[in-house]
XYZ file of C-alpha atoms in Angstrom:
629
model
C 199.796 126.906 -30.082
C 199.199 126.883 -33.850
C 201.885 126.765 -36.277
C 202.360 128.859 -38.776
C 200.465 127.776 -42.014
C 202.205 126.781 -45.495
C 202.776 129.125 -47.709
C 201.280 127.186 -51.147
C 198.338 126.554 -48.611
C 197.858 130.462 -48.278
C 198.632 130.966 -51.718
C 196.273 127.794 -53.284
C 193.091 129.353 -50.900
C 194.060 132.785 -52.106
C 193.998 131.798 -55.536
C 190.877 129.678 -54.845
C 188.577 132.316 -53.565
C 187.205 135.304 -55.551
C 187.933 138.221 -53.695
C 184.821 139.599 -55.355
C 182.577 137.502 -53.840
C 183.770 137.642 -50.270
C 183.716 141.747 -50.636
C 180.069 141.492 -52.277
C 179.331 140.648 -49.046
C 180.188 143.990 -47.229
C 179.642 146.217 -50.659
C 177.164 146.209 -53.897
C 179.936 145.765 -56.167
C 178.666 146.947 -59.891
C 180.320 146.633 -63.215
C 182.978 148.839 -63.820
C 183.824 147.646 -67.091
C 186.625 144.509 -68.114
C 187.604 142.693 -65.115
C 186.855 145.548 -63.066
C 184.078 146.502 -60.561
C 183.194 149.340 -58.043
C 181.283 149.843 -55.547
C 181.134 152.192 -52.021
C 184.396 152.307 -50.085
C 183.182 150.015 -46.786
C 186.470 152.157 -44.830
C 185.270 155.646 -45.700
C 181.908 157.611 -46.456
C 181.201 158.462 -49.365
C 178.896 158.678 -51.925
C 180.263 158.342 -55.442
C 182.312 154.806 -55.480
C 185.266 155.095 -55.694
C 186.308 151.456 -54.125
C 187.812 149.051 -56.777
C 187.723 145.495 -57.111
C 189.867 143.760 -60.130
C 188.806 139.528 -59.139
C 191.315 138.697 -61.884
C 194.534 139.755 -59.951
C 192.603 139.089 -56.533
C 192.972 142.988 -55.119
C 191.019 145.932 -54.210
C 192.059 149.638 -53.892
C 189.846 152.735 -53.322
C 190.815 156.096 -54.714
C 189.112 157.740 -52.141
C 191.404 156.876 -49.119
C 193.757 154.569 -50.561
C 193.070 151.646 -49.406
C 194.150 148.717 -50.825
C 194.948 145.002 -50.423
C 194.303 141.435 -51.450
C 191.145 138.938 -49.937
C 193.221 138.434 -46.269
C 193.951 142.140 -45.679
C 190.423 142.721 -46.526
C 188.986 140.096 -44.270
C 191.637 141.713 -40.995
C 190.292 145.051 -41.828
C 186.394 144.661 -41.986
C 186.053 141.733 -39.301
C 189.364 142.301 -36.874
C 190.633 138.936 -37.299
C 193.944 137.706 -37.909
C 195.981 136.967 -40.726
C 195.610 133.087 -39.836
C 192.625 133.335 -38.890
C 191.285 135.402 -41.844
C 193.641 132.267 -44.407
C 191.143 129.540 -42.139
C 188.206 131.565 -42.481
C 188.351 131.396 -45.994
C 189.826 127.549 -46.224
C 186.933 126.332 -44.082
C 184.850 127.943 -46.985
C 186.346 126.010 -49.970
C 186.775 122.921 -47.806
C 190.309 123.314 -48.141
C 192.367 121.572 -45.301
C 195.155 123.610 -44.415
C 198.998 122.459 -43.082
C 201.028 123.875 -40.315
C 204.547 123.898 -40.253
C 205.745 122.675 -37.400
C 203.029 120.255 -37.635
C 200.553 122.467 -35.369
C 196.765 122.690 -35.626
C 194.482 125.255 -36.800
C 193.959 128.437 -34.254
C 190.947 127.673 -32.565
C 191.364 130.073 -30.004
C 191.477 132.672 -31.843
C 189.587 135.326 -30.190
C 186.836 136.125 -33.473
C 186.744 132.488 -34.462
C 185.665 131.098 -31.035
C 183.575 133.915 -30.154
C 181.788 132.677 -33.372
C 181.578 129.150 -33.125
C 180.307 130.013 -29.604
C 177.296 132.185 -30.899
C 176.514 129.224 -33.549
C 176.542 126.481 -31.098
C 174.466 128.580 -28.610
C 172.042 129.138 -31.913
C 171.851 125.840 -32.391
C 171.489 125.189 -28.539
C 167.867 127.399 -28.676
C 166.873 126.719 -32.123
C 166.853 122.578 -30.522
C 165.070 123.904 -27.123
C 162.203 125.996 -28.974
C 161.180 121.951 -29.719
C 160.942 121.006 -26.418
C 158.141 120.668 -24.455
C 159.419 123.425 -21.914
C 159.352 125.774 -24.610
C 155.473 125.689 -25.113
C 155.562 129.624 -24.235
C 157.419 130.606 -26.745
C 155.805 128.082 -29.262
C 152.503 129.818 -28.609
C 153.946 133.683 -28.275
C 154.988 132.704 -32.170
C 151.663 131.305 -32.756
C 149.623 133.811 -31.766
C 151.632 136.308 -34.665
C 151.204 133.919 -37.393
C 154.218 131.948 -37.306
C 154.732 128.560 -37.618
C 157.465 125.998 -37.055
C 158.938 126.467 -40.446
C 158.939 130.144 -39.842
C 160.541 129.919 -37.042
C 163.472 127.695 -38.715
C 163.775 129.900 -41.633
C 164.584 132.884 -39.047
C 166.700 130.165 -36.325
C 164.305 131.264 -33.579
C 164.735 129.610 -30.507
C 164.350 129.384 -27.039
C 166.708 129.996 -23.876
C 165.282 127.758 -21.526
C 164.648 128.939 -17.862
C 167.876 127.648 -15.999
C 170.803 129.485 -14.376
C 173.505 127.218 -16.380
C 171.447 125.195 -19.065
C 173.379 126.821 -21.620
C 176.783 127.263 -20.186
C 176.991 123.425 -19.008
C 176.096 122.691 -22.899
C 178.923 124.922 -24.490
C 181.376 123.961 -21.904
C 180.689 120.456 -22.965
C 181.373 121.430 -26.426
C 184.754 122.825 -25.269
C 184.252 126.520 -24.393
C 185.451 127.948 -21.441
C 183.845 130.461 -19.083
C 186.103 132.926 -20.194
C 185.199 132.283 -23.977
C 181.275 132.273 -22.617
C 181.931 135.715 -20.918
C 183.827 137.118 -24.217
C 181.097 136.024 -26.141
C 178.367 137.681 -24.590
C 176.354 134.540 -23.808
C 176.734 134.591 -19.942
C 176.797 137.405 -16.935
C 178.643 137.315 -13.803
C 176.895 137.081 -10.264
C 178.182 137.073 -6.924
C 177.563 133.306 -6.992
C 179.538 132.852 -10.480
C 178.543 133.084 -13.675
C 174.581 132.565 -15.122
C 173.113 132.194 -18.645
C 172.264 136.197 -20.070
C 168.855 134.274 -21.365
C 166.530 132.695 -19.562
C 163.490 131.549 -20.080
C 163.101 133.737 -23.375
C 162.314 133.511 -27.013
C 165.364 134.151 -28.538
C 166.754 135.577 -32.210
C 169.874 135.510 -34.194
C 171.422 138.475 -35.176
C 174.109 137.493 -38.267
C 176.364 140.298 -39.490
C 176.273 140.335 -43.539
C 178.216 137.675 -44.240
C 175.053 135.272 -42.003
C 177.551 134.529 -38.651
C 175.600 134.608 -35.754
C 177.292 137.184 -33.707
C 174.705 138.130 -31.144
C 171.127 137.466 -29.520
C 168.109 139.362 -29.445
C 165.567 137.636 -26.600
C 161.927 138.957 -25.450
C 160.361 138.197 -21.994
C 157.790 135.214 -22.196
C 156.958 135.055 -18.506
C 155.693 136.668 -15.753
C 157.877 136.616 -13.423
C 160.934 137.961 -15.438
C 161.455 141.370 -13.734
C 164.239 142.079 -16.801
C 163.351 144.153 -19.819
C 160.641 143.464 -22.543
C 164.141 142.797 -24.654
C 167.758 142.028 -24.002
C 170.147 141.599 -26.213
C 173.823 140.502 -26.223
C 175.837 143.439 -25.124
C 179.016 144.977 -26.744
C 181.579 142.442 -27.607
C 184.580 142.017 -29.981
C 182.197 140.928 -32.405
C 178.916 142.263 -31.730
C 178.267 145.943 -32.215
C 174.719 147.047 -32.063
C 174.904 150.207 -34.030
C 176.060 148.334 -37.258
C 174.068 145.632 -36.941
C 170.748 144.908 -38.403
C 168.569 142.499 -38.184
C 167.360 140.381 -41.533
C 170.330 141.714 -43.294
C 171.615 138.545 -44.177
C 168.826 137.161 -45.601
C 167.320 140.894 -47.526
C 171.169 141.810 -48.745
C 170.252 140.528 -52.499
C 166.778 141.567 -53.033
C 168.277 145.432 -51.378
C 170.759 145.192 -54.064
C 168.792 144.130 -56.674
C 165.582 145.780 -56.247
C 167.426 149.124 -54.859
C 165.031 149.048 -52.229
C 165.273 148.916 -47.967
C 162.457 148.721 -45.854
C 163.549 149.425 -42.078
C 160.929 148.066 -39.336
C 160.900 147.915 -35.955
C 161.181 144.324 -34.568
C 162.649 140.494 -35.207
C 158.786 140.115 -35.670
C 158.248 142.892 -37.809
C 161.292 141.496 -40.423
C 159.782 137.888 -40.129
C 155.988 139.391 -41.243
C 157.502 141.217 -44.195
C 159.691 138.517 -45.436
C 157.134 135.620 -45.074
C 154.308 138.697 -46.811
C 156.835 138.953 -49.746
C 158.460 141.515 -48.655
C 161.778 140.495 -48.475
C 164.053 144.065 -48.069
C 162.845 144.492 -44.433
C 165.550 144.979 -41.936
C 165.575 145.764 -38.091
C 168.079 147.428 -35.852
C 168.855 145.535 -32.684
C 168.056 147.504 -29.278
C 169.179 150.928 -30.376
C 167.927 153.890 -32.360
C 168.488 154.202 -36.583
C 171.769 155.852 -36.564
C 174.528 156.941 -38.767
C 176.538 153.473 -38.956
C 173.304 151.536 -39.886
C 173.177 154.242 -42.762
C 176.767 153.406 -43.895
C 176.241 150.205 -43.828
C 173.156 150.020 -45.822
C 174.821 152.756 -48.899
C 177.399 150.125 -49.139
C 174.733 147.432 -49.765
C 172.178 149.839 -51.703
C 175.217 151.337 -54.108
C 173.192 154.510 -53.921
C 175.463 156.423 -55.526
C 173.401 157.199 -57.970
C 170.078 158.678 -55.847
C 167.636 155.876 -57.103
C 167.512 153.686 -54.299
C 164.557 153.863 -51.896
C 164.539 153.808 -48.313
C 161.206 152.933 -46.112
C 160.832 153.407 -42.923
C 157.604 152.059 -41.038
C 156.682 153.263 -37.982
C 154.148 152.988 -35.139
C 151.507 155.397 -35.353
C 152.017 156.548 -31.761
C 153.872 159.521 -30.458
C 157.133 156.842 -29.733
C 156.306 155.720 -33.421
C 156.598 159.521 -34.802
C 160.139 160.298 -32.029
C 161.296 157.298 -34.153
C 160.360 158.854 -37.171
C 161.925 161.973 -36.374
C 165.235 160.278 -35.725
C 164.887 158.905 -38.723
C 164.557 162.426 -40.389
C 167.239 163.800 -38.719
C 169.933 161.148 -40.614
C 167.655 161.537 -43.926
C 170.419 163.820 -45.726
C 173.171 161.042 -44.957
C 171.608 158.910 -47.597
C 171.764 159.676 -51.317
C 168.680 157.594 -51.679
C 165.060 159.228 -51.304
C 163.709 157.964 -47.675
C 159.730 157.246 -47.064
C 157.421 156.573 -44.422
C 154.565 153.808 -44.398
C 152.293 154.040 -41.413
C 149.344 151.097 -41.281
C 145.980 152.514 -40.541
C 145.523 152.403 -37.279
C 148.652 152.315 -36.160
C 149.545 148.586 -36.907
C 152.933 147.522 -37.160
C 154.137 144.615 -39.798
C 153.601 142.005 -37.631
C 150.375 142.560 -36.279
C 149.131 144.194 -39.882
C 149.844 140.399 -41.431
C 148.017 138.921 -38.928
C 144.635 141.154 -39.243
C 144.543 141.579 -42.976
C 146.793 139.094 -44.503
C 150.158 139.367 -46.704
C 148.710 141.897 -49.489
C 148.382 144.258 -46.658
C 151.846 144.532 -45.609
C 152.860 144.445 -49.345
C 150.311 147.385 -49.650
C 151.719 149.387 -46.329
C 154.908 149.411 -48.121
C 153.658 150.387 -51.615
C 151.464 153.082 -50.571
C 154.401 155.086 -48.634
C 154.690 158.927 -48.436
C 157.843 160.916 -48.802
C 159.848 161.767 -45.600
C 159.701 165.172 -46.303
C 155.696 165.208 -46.343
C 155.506 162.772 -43.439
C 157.261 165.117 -41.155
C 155.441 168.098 -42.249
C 152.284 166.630 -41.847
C 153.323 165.911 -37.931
C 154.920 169.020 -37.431
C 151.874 170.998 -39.020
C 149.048 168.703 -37.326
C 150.209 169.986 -33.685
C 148.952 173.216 -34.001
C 145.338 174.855 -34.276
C 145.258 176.108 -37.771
C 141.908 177.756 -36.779
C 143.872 180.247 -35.203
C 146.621 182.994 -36.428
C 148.851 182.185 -33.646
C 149.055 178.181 -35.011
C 149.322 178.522 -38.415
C 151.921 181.472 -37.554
C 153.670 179.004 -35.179
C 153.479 176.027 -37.243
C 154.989 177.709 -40.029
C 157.738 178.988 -38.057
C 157.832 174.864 -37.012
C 157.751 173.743 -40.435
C 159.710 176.315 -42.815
C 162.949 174.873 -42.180
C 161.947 171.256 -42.858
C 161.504 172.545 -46.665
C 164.521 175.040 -46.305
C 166.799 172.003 -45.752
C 165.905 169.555 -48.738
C 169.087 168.577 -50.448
C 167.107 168.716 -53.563
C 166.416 172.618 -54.992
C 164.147 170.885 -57.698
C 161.472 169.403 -54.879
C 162.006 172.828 -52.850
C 159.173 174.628 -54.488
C 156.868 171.780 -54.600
C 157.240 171.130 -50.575
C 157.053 175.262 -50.293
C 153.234 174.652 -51.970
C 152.394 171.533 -49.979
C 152.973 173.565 -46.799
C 151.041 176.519 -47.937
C 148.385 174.146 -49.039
C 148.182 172.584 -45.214
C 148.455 175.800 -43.685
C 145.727 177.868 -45.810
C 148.208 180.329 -45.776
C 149.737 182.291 -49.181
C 152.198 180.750 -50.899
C 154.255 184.141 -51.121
C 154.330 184.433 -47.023
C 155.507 180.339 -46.871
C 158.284 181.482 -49.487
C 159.866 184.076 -47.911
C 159.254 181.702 -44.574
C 161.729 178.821 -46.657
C 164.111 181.306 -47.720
C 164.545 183.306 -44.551
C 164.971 179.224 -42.941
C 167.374 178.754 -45.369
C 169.606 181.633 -44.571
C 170.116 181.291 -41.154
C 170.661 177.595 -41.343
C 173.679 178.460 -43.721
C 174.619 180.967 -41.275
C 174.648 178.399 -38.154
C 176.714 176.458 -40.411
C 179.279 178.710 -40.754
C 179.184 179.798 -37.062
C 179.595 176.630 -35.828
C 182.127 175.216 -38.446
C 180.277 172.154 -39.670
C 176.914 170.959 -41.416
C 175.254 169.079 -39.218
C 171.269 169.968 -39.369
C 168.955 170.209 -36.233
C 166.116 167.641 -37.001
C 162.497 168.914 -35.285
C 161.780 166.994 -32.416
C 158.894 165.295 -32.232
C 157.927 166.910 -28.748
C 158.424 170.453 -30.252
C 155.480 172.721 -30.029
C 153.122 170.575 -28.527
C 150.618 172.470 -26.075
C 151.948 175.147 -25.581
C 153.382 178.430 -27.080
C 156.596 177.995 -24.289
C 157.551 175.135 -25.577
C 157.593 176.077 -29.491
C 159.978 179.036 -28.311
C 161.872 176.712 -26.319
C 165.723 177.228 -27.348
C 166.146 174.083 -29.742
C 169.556 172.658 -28.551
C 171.287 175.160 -25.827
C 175.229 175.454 -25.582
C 175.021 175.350 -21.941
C 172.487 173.252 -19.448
C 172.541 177.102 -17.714
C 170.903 178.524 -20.635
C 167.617 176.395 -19.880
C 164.964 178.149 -18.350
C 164.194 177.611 -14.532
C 161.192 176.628 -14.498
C 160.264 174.189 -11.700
C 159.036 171.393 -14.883
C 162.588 172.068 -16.108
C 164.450 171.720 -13.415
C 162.264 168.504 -12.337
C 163.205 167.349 -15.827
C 166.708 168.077 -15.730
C 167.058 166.775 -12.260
C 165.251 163.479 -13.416
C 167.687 162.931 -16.322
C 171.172 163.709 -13.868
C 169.701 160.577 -11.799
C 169.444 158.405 -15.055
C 172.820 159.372 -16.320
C 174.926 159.542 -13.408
C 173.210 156.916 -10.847
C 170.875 154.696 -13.342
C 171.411 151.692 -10.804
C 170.332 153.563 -7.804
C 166.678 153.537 -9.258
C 164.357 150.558 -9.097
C 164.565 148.818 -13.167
C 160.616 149.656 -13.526
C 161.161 153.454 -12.410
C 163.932 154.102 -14.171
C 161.465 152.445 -17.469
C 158.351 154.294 -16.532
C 160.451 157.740 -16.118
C 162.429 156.974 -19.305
C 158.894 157.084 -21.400
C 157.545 160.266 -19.163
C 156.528 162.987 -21.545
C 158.641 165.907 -21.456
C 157.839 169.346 -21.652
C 161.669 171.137 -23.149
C 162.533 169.538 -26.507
C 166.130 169.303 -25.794
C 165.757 167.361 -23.214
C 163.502 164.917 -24.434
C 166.102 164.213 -26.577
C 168.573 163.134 -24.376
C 165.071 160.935 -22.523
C 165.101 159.702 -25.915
C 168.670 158.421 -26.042
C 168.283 156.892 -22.484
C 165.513 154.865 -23.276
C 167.122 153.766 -26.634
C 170.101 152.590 -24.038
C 168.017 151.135 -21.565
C 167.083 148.755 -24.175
C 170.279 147.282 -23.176
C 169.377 146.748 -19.327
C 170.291 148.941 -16.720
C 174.378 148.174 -16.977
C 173.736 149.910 -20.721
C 173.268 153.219 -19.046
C 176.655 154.865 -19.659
C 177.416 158.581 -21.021
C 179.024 157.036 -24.102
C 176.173 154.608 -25.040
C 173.619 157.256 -24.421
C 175.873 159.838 -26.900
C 175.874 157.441 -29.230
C 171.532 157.563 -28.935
C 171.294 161.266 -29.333
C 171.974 163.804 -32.680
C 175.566 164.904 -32.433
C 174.761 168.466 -31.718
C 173.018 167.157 -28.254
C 176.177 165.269 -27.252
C 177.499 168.353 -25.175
C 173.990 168.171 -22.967
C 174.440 164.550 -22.546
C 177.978 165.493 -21.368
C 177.237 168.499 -19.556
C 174.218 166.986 -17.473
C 176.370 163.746 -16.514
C 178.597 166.068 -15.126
C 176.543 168.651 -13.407
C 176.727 168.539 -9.346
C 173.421 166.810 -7.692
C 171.699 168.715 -4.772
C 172.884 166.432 -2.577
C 175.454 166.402 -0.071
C 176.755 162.989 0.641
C 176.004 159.369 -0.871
C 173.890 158.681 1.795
C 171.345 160.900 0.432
C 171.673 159.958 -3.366
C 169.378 156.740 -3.573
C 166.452 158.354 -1.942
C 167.004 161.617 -4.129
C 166.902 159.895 -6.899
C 163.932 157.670 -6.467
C 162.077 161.004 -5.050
C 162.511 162.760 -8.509
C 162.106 160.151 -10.959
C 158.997 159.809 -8.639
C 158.208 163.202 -8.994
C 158.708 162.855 -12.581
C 156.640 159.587 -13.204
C 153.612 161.237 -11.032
C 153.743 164.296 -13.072
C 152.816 161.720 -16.149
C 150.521 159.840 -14.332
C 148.651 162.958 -13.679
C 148.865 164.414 -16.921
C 147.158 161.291 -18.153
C 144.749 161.118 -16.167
C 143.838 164.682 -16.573
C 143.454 163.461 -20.385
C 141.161 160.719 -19.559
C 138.703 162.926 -17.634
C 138.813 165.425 -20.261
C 137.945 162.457 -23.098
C 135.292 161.307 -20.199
C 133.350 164.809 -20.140
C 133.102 164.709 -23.982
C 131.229 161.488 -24.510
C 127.835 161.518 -25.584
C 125.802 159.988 -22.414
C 124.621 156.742 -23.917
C 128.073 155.715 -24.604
C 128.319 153.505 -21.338
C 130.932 150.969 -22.434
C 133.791 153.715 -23.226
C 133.034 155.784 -20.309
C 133.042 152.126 -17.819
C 136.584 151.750 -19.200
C 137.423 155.121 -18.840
C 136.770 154.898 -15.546
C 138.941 151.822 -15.068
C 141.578 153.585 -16.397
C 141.241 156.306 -14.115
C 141.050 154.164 -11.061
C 144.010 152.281 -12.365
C 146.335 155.422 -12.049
C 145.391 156.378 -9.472
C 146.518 153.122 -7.939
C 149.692 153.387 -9.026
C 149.848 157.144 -7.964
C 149.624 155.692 -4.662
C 151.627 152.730 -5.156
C 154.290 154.992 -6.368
C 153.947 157.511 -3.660
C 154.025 154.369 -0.887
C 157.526 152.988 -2.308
């Protein structure tokens, strides 16, 4: 066991390192005049800073929550490390060799410093394999999206070769034990032992903000990997998905500088903007945009002053816009003004730089549109404005989008806009806004707290039912009893309370279903953000942590609420039979769509209505398939 270190060592690395540049990791820290600087308080949220740094006499305090302490008690508090191991953190950095006491060494095992050097040797580990000639998969994945070999080392891509232990023989060789393995995220148990998570994968480093690799992001390269599209490295002591982000490392000084984020989708959507000059793009890491992704980037943005931008670019499909409506529903968090860029047709970064080059990603991003417009223009395009019922409906949709901007100044402007898309007077969209406005600050007050109801992006689609649909019900009784709602509810018990009862590619396919009652497509919504995980991800708390806080009680109440079955017997082949049931109900409803798109084209149009037809015939294969398992 380690000895306890000299005191002039922890003194002469104290007095070595300034604190100001090991907190300018975590925080934009900004002149605060002589010796001083401030910057957002990384332990509470807030929005004015009122965290202070003075590098001169090494502390920090914040006169927001009172916080305070030197470059160690910073280090404990932000990364959960020791005081010795926080004193050899900061050695190792200066290249300052430390002395023990009683003549001991330096803490190696210490839980944050292993797990560490574990991630960075398994980095290393794939970022050597992508070179090998077993890795000519993932080689030509990166290939074929315009990457080359020094792209890939820029990013540390690399490959997890397809072998039970490849990995774990090579750490243990470097001195890691199972147990450290296990900690660490890097391998899963089995009734045989324990396995490498990866295998044969294409595989990304995710570094926190300081650039330690503290998990893996890895995509399916071959066929016969039955596992998810992505898995990444679950929750560990130093891996936490919802305050993670991709890129960050590498975008953290052009954010700062520039006062400008760009949030994308994928480890290949980051590496297209970066290479395309775009160099603010970040990426969350197999989980929705959420409220600790927002802290983290105010602290890096500084955006206490409302001028920082925030860009989010999203798929043009309908899980692109359910994204962007996620998005909105966070947009007040942020001081900074948040935009959408959508690619014509649809593109995302990646594939957008490898059709049209660089200047069109550069372009994407320069040509956004605000939030507030972008989810209008969703909300209002769902309805037939040809018709009094839509516009009616859609403004009813769309009034309290405009009755909730933070800003009064841009409230008139958006109240215009809408009347403008509508065709409607500007005097009826007015009192629409202010009537919005009203009883939102009356559900505030009845429910004791602020939090806003974002639209969701299934909300009014088809149907008039659905647009009256009650928005986010107190109690699962209080939705109606429809048979599609009780299918739906039914479907989302079996994913909540017995996810590993259901065959991985049901339980993906029913997790993407369309759903006809808003509120619970959101909760669908959180499950597949969780799924994202694997299977094991599937818990109540993971799935709360996916969904808007006012839905939490649904997630709660439905992973509670008693099954129609009587025994356990019974509960596998109920709950294939309804995510069945559910997954049909999709497959029909496309297909309906597809023969409606058939009857419409013109008659010499043989090579859409040929694939049409494939199309048809190929779900109604897998009706039967499904129907047959």
């Amino acid at each position: 066991m380690a000895g306890r270190i000299r005191q002039s060592d922890v003194e002469e690395v104290k007095s070595r390192t300034n604190i100001a540049d090991i907190i300018g990791e975590y925080v934009s820290l900004k002149s605060a005049g002589v010796g001083s600087m401030k910057g957002l308080c990384p332990f509470h949220d807030e929005r004015s800073p009122s965290f202070n740094v003075r590098p001169g006499v090494g502390f920090y305090h914040c006169f927001g929550c009172g916080e305070s302490g030197d470059v160690y008690s910073f280090l404990q508090k932000m990364d959960h490390v020791s005081f010795t191991e926080a004193v050899e953190r900061l050695a190792g950095r200066i290249g300052y060799e430390l002395h023990y006491e009683d003549g001991g060494q330096a803490s190696d095992h210490g839980n944050r410093a292993r797990l560490l050097a574990a991630n960075q040797a398994a980095a290393e580990f794939f970022a050597e394999q992508l070179l090998q000639p077993i890795a000519e998969v993932g080689r030509r994945f990166l290939g074929e999206r315009g990457f080359d070999a020094e792209a890939a080392k820029r990013f540390g891509v690399g490959f997890a070769p397809k072998s039970w232990d490849a990995l774990t023989k090579h750490l243990r060789g470097r001195g890691f034990s199972t147990e450290e393995l296990a900690a660490a995220g890097l391998v899963s148990q089995g009734d045989r032992g324990v396995y490498d998570r990866f295998r044969g994968r294409l595989v990304w480093p995710i570094r926190d903000v300081t650039g330690q690799t503290v998990g893996f992001g890895a995509r399916r390269l071959l066929d016969d990997d039955n596992g998810p599209k992505y898995l990444n490295t679950p929750e560990t002591a130093i891996y936490h998905k919802a305050q993670v982000l991709y890129g960050l490392d590498l975008a953290k000084r052009d954010i700062s500088r520039s006062q400008r984020v760009v949030v994308v989708e994928g480890y290949t959507d980051v590496m297209a903007c970066h290479l395309a000059g775009v160099t603010t793009a970040i990426a969350t890491c197999g989980t929705a945009f959420g409220v600790d992704h927002i802290k983290v980037l105010r602290r890096v943005l500084g955006d206490d002053s409302g001028v920082g931008e925030v860009v989010f670019t999203f798929d043009g499909d309908e899980a692109g816009q359910k994204a962007a409506m996620r998005a909105f529903a966070e947009e007040q968090r942020f001081a900074a003004q948040t935009f959408v860029a959508v690619a014509p047709d649809g593109l995302d970064p990646c594939d957008l730089r490898l059709a049209r080059g660089d200047h069109a990603v550069r372009t994407l991003v320069d040509t956004k549109v605000p939030m507030f417009e972008f989810v209008l223009r969703q909300i209002v395009g769902r309805y037939d404005l040809d018709t009094v019922e839509g516009r009616v409906s859609a403004l009813r949709q769309s009034a309290p989008v405009v009755a909730e901007i933070r800003d009064p100044a841009l409230r008139p402007g958006y109240s215009r806009e809408l009347a403008r898309m509508l065709g409607m007077d500007l005097g009826e969209v007015g009192r629409a806004v202010k009537a919005a406005t009203s009883r939102s600050r009356s559900g505030e007050r009845d429910r004791g707290q602020g939090e806003r109801r974002a639209p969701n992006a299934n909300e009014g689609v088809q149907t008039e039912t659905r647009a009256d649909a009650p928005a986010r019900p107190f109690s699962i009784s209080e939705l109606p009893n429809d048979p599609s709602t009780r299918l739906e509810r039914e479907a989302l018990q079996a994913m909540l309370q017995y996810p590993g009862s259901a065959e991985p590619g049901l339980l993906a396919h029913a997790a993407e279903a369309r759903f006809e009652n808003p509120s619970l497509a959101v909760v669908r919504d959180g499950i597949a953000a969780a799924l994202g995980g694997g299977v094991e991800a599937i818990t109540v708390d993971r799935v709360i942590g996916q969904v808007p806080a006012p839905f939490a009680s649904i997630v709660q109440q439905l992973a509670v609420l008693p099954v129609p079955q009587r025994n356990e017997a019974a509960i596998a082949g109920w709950v294939r039979g309804v995510l069945s049931s559910l997954v049909d109900r999709e497959l029909l409803r496309q297909k309906v769509e597809l023969m409606g798109r058939l009857t419409r084209l013109a008659a010499e149009d043989r090579a859409s209505y040929e694939m049409l037809q494939r199309a048809i015939v190929e779900i109604d294969r897998e009706r039967v398939a499904l129907r047959a398992e």
